[in-house]
């Protein structure tokens, strides 16, 4: 069963899933966490995937959908420590459809700061 830790940071809403999202129930838990995060008044939603070995196709599709929603709101979905197979699937998409992939949460925070200073 998927467990998602949630943390509100000054510039982002951080989600840390701690089990492979492989079942329908797991995807519902992930969808609820993403929905809550997307409603927060933060410029980005950061998902640390370091505790996962893989993502199901449904979980990837869900992440892509929320990436689209957040981009439409001039916000970002940033994925950290993305499993290799999933990273390949994200990178095969056109740049406008990809969530931002970074190595760590620290890199995500630096990207958010850079983006915010660029918009100012």
mmCIF file with all atom_site columns, C-alpha atoms in Angstrom:
data_model
loop_
_atom_site.group_PDB
_atom_site.id
_atom_site.type_symbol
_atom_site.label_atom_id
_atom_site.label_alt_id
_atom_site.label_comp_id
_atom_site.label_asym_id
_atom_site.label_entity_id
_atom_site.label_seq_id
_atom_site.pdbx_PDB_ins_code
_atom_site.Cartn_x
_atom_site.Cartn_y
_atom_site.Cartn_z
_atom_site.occupancy
_atom_site.B_iso_or_equiv
_atom_site.pdbx_formal_charge
_atom_site.auth_seq_id
_atom_site.auth_comp_id
_atom_site.auth_asym_id
_atom_site.auth_atom_id
_atom_site.pdbx_PDB_model_num
ATOM 1   C CA . UNK A 1 1   ? 0.000  0.000  0.000   1.00 0.00 ? 1   UNK A CA 1
ATOM 2   C CA . UNK A 1 2   ? 1.212  3.436  -0.896  1.00 0.00 ? 2   UNK A CA 1
ATOM 3   C CA . UNK A 1 3   ? 1.876  5.971  1.823   1.00 0.00 ? 3   UNK A CA 1
ATOM 4   C CA . UNK A 1 4   ? 2.490  9.591  0.850   1.00 0.00 ? 4   UNK A CA 1
ATOM 5   C CA . UNK A 1 5   ? 4.171  11.962 3.265   1.00 0.00 ? 5   UNK A CA 1
ATOM 6   C CA . UNK A 1 6   ? 3.198  15.604 2.756   1.00 0.00 ? 6   UNK A CA 1
ATOM 7   C CA . UNK A 1 7   ? 5.161  18.679 3.740   1.00 0.00 ? 7   UNK A CA 1
ATOM 8   C CA . UNK A 1 8   ? 4.445  22.320 3.035   1.00 0.00 ? 8   UNK A CA 1
ATOM 9   C CA . UNK A 1 9   ? 7.677  24.176 2.357   1.00 0.00 ? 9   UNK A CA 1
ATOM 10  C CA . UNK A 1 10  ? 7.970  27.948 1.858   1.00 0.00 ? 10  UNK A CA 1
ATOM 11  C CA . UNK A 1 11  ? 8.150  27.673 -1.950  1.00 0.00 ? 11  UNK A CA 1
ATOM 12  C CA . UNK A 1 12  ? 6.680  24.237 -2.654  1.00 0.00 ? 12  UNK A CA 1
ATOM 13  C CA . UNK A 1 13  ? 4.446  21.420 -1.546  1.00 0.00 ? 13  UNK A CA 1
ATOM 14  C CA . UNK A 1 14  ? 6.582  18.295 -1.098  1.00 0.00 ? 14  UNK A CA 1
ATOM 15  C CA . UNK A 1 15  ? 5.215  14.773 -1.543  1.00 0.00 ? 15  UNK A CA 1
ATOM 16  C CA . UNK A 1 16  ? 7.227  11.655 -0.680  1.00 0.00 ? 16  UNK A CA 1
ATOM 17  C CA . UNK A 1 17  ? 5.559  8.394  -1.746  1.00 0.00 ? 17  UNK A CA 1
ATOM 18  C CA . UNK A 1 18  ? 6.992  5.414  0.131   1.00 0.00 ? 18  UNK A CA 1
ATOM 19  C CA . UNK A 1 19  ? 5.803  2.357  -1.788  1.00 0.00 ? 19  UNK A CA 1
ATOM 20  C CA . UNK A 1 20  ? 5.413  1.416  -5.438  1.00 0.00 ? 20  UNK A CA 1
ATOM 21  C CA . UNK A 1 21  ? 2.146  2.679  -6.853  1.00 0.00 ? 21  UNK A CA 1
ATOM 22  C CA . UNK A 1 22  ? 1.029  -0.540 -8.487  1.00 0.00 ? 22  UNK A CA 1
ATOM 23  C CA . UNK A 1 23  ? -2.593 -1.029 -7.520  1.00 0.00 ? 23  UNK A CA 1
ATOM 24  C CA . UNK A 1 24  ? -5.716 0.977  -8.098  1.00 0.00 ? 24  UNK A CA 1
ATOM 25  C CA . UNK A 1 25  ? -5.853 1.848  -4.394  1.00 0.00 ? 25  UNK A CA 1
ATOM 26  C CA . UNK A 1 26  ? -2.291 3.163  -4.533  1.00 0.00 ? 26  UNK A CA 1
ATOM 27  C CA . UNK A 1 27  ? -3.162 5.380  -7.486  1.00 0.00 ? 27  UNK A CA 1
ATOM 28  C CA . UNK A 1 28  ? -6.160 6.763  -5.597  1.00 0.00 ? 28  UNK A CA 1
ATOM 29  C CA . UNK A 1 29  ? -3.877 7.640  -2.655  1.00 0.00 ? 29  UNK A CA 1
ATOM 30  C CA . UNK A 1 30  ? -1.432 9.326  -5.042  1.00 0.00 ? 30  UNK A CA 1
ATOM 31  C CA . UNK A 1 31  ? -4.267 11.173 -6.800  1.00 0.00 ? 31  UNK A CA 1
ATOM 32  C CA . UNK A 1 32  ? -5.583 12.513 -3.478  1.00 0.00 ? 32  UNK A CA 1
ATOM 33  C CA . UNK A 1 33  ? -2.121 13.678 -2.454  1.00 0.00 ? 33  UNK A CA 1
ATOM 34  C CA . UNK A 1 34  ? -1.600 15.390 -5.803  1.00 0.00 ? 34  UNK A CA 1
ATOM 35  C CA . UNK A 1 35  ? -5.038 16.999 -5.625  1.00 0.00 ? 35  UNK A CA 1
ATOM 36  C CA . UNK A 1 36  ? -4.337 18.401 -2.172  1.00 0.00 ? 36  UNK A CA 1
ATOM 37  C CA . UNK A 1 37  ? -0.899 19.615 -3.264  1.00 0.00 ? 37  UNK A CA 1
ATOM 38  C CA . UNK A 1 38  ? -2.308 21.263 -6.381  1.00 0.00 ? 38  UNK A CA 1
ATOM 39  C CA . UNK A 1 39  ? -4.756 23.258 -4.257  1.00 0.00 ? 39  UNK A CA 1
ATOM 40  C CA . UNK A 1 40  ? -1.960 24.707 -2.095  1.00 0.00 ? 40  UNK A CA 1
ATOM 41  C CA . UNK A 1 41  ? -0.896 28.239 -2.959  1.00 0.00 ? 41  UNK A CA 1
ATOM 42  C CA . UNK A 1 42  ? 2.678  27.276 -3.853  1.00 0.00 ? 42  UNK A CA 1
ATOM 43  C CA . UNK A 1 43  ? 4.567  27.838 -7.117  1.00 0.00 ? 43  UNK A CA 1
ATOM 44  C CA . UNK A 1 44  ? 5.547  24.166 -7.342  1.00 0.00 ? 44  UNK A CA 1
ATOM 45  C CA . UNK A 1 45  ? 4.702  20.635 -6.298  1.00 0.00 ? 45  UNK A CA 1
ATOM 46  C CA . UNK A 1 46  ? 7.849  18.581 -5.693  1.00 0.00 ? 46  UNK A CA 1
ATOM 47  C CA . UNK A 1 47  ? 7.666  14.797 -5.596  1.00 0.00 ? 47  UNK A CA 1
ATOM 48  C CA . UNK A 1 48  ? 10.620 12.914 -4.119  1.00 0.00 ? 48  UNK A CA 1
ATOM 49  C CA . UNK A 1 49  ? 10.541 9.425  -5.651  1.00 0.00 ? 49  UNK A CA 1
ATOM 50  C CA . UNK A 1 50  ? 13.684 8.162  -3.891  1.00 0.00 ? 50  UNK A CA 1
ATOM 51  C CA . UNK A 1 51  ? 11.760 5.505  -1.938  1.00 0.00 ? 51  UNK A CA 1
ATOM 52  C CA . UNK A 1 52  ? 10.244 3.941  -5.064  1.00 0.00 ? 52  UNK A CA 1
ATOM 53  C CA . UNK A 1 53  ? 11.757 1.296  -7.310  1.00 0.00 ? 53  UNK A CA 1
ATOM 54  C CA . UNK A 1 54  ? 9.238  1.834  -10.088 1.00 0.00 ? 54  UNK A CA 1
ATOM 55  C CA . UNK A 1 55  ? 6.108  3.714  -11.101 1.00 0.00 ? 55  UNK A CA 1
ATOM 56  C CA . UNK A 1 56  ? 3.132  2.059  -12.757 1.00 0.00 ? 56  UNK A CA 1
ATOM 57  C CA . UNK A 1 57  ? 1.921  3.353  -16.113 1.00 0.00 ? 57  UNK A CA 1
ATOM 58  C CA . UNK A 1 58  ? -1.202 4.676  -14.380 1.00 0.00 ? 58  UNK A CA 1
ATOM 59  C CA . UNK A 1 59  ? 0.927  6.579  -11.848 1.00 0.00 ? 59  UNK A CA 1
ATOM 60  C CA . UNK A 1 60  ? 3.003  8.074  -14.672 1.00 0.00 ? 60  UNK A CA 1
ATOM 61  C CA . UNK A 1 61  ? -0.165 9.119  -16.502 1.00 0.00 ? 61  UNK A CA 1
ATOM 62  C CA . UNK A 1 62  ? -1.458 10.709 -13.294 1.00 0.00 ? 62  UNK A CA 1
ATOM 63  C CA . UNK A 1 63  ? 1.788  12.654 -12.846 1.00 0.00 ? 63  UNK A CA 1
ATOM 64  C CA . UNK A 1 64  ? 1.630  13.824 -16.456 1.00 0.00 ? 64  UNK A CA 1
ATOM 65  C CA . UNK A 1 65  ? -1.960 14.984 -15.992 1.00 0.00 ? 65  UNK A CA 1
ATOM 66  C CA . UNK A 1 66  ? -1.033 17.012 -12.910 1.00 0.00 ? 66  UNK A CA 1
ATOM 67  C CA . UNK A 1 67  ? 2.006  18.407 -14.693 1.00 0.00 ? 67  UNK A CA 1
ATOM 68  C CA . UNK A 1 68  ? -0.364 19.704 -17.379 1.00 0.00 ? 68  UNK A CA 1
ATOM 69  C CA . UNK A 1 69  ? -2.789 21.142 -14.800 1.00 0.00 ? 69  UNK A CA 1
ATOM 70  C CA . UNK A 1 70  ? -0.045 22.908 -12.869 1.00 0.00 ? 70  UNK A CA 1
ATOM 71  C CA . UNK A 1 71  ? 1.575  24.264 -16.033 1.00 0.00 ? 71  UNK A CA 1
ATOM 72  C CA . UNK A 1 72  ? -1.807 25.747 -17.046 1.00 0.00 ? 72  UNK A CA 1
ATOM 73  C CA . UNK A 1 73  ? -1.729 27.590 -13.689 1.00 0.00 ? 73  UNK A CA 1
ATOM 74  C CA . UNK A 1 74  ? 1.866  28.827 -14.334 1.00 0.00 ? 74  UNK A CA 1
ATOM 75  C CA . UNK A 1 75  ? 3.154  26.412 -11.714 1.00 0.00 ? 75  UNK A CA 1
ATOM 76  C CA . UNK A 1 76  ? 5.487  23.414 -11.878 1.00 0.00 ? 76  UNK A CA 1
ATOM 77  C CA . UNK A 1 77  ? 5.545  19.724 -11.109 1.00 0.00 ? 77  UNK A CA 1
ATOM 78  C CA . UNK A 1 78  ? 9.109  18.735 -10.233 1.00 0.00 ? 78  UNK A CA 1
ATOM 79  C CA . UNK A 1 79  ? 10.156 15.092 -9.851  1.00 0.00 ? 79  UNK A CA 1
ATOM 80  C CA . UNK A 1 80  ? 13.269 14.137 -7.862  1.00 0.00 ? 80  UNK A CA 1
ATOM 81  C CA . UNK A 1 81  ? 15.081 10.791 -7.831  1.00 0.00 ? 81  UNK A CA 1
ATOM 82  C CA . UNK A 1 82  ? 12.903 9.473  -10.659 1.00 0.00 ? 82  UNK A CA 1
ATOM 83  C CA . UNK A 1 83  ? 13.352 5.712  -11.267 1.00 0.00 ? 83  UNK A CA 1
ATOM 84  C CA . UNK A 1 84  ? 15.345 5.086  -14.468 1.00 0.00 ? 84  UNK A CA 1
ATOM 85  C CA . UNK A 1 85  ? 12.571 3.377  -16.467 1.00 0.00 ? 85  UNK A CA 1
ATOM 86  C CA . UNK A 1 86  ? 10.097 6.117  -15.608 1.00 0.00 ? 86  UNK A CA 1
ATOM 87  C CA . UNK A 1 87  ? 12.643 8.840  -16.350 1.00 0.00 ? 87  UNK A CA 1
ATOM 88  C CA . UNK A 1 88  ? 13.044 7.423  -19.835 1.00 0.00 ? 88  UNK A CA 1
ATOM 89  C CA . UNK A 1 89  ? 9.291  7.583  -20.430 1.00 0.00 ? 89  UNK A CA 1
ATOM 90  C CA . UNK A 1 90  ? 9.133  11.219 -19.273 1.00 0.00 ? 90  UNK A CA 1
ATOM 91  C CA . UNK A 1 91  ? 12.121 12.203 -21.413 1.00 0.00 ? 91  UNK A CA 1
ATOM 92  C CA . UNK A 1 92  ? 10.532 10.702 -24.538 1.00 0.00 ? 92  UNK A CA 1
ATOM 93  C CA . UNK A 1 93  ? 7.780  13.325 -24.378 1.00 0.00 ? 93  UNK A CA 1
ATOM 94  C CA . UNK A 1 94  ? 7.942  16.715 -25.995 1.00 0.00 ? 94  UNK A CA 1
ATOM 95  C CA . UNK A 1 95  ? 9.434  19.348 -23.633 1.00 0.00 ? 95  UNK A CA 1
ATOM 96  C CA . UNK A 1 96  ? 6.076  21.076 -23.088 1.00 0.00 ? 96  UNK A CA 1
ATOM 97  C CA . UNK A 1 97  ? 4.557  17.853 -21.731 1.00 0.00 ? 97  UNK A CA 1
ATOM 98  C CA . UNK A 1 98  ? 7.392  16.851 -19.409 1.00 0.00 ? 98  UNK A CA 1
ATOM 99  C CA . UNK A 1 99  ? 7.465  17.539 -15.695 1.00 0.00 ? 99  UNK A CA 1
ATOM 100 C CA . UNK A 1 100 ? 10.814 18.930 -14.605 1.00 0.00 ? 100 UNK A CA 1
ATOM 101 C CA . UNK A 1 101 ? 13.192 16.091 -13.623 1.00 0.00 ? 101 UNK A CA 1
ATOM 102 C CA . UNK A 1 102 ? 15.951 16.932 -11.150 1.00 0.00 ? 102 UNK A CA 1
ATOM 103 C CA . UNK A 1 103 ? 18.422 14.911 -9.112  1.00 0.00 ? 103 UNK A CA 1
ATOM 104 C CA . UNK A 1 104 ? 17.396 15.987 -5.602  1.00 0.00 ? 104 UNK A CA 1
ATOM 105 C CA . UNK A 1 105 ? 14.993 18.051 -3.525  1.00 0.00 ? 105 UNK A CA 1
ATOM 106 C CA . UNK A 1 106 ? 17.754 20.645 -3.096  1.00 0.00 ? 106 UNK A CA 1
ATOM 107 C CA . UNK A 1 107 ? 17.999 20.943 -6.895  1.00 0.00 ? 107 UNK A CA 1
ATOM 108 C CA . UNK A 1 108 ? 14.225 21.368 -7.029  1.00 0.00 ? 108 UNK A CA 1
ATOM 109 C CA . UNK A 1 109 ? 14.338 24.197 -4.483  1.00 0.00 ? 109 UNK A CA 1
ATOM 110 C CA . UNK A 1 110 ? 17.100 25.921 -6.458  1.00 0.00 ? 110 UNK A CA 1
ATOM 111 C CA . UNK A 1 111 ? 15.055 25.581 -9.649  1.00 0.00 ? 111 UNK A CA 1
ATOM 112 C CA . UNK A 1 112 ? 12.013 27.123 -7.935  1.00 0.00 ? 112 UNK A CA 1
ATOM 113 C CA . UNK A 1 113 ? 14.121 30.045 -6.673  1.00 0.00 ? 113 UNK A CA 1
ATOM 114 C CA . UNK A 1 114 ? 15.626 30.540 -10.134 1.00 0.00 ? 114 UNK A CA 1
ATOM 115 C CA . UNK A 1 115 ? 12.185 30.481 -11.771 1.00 0.00 ? 115 UNK A CA 1
ATOM 116 C CA . UNK A 1 116 ? 10.783 32.906 -9.204  1.00 0.00 ? 116 UNK A CA 1
ATOM 117 C CA . UNK A 1 117 ? 13.663 35.366 -9.669  1.00 0.00 ? 117 UNK A CA 1
ATOM 118 C CA . UNK A 1 118 ? 13.258 35.097 -13.435 1.00 0.00 ? 118 UNK A CA 1
ATOM 119 C CA . UNK A 1 119 ? 9.567  36.031 -13.205 1.00 0.00 ? 119 UNK A CA 1
ATOM 120 C CA . UNK A 1 120 ? 10.269 39.037 -10.940 1.00 0.00 ? 120 UNK A CA 1
#
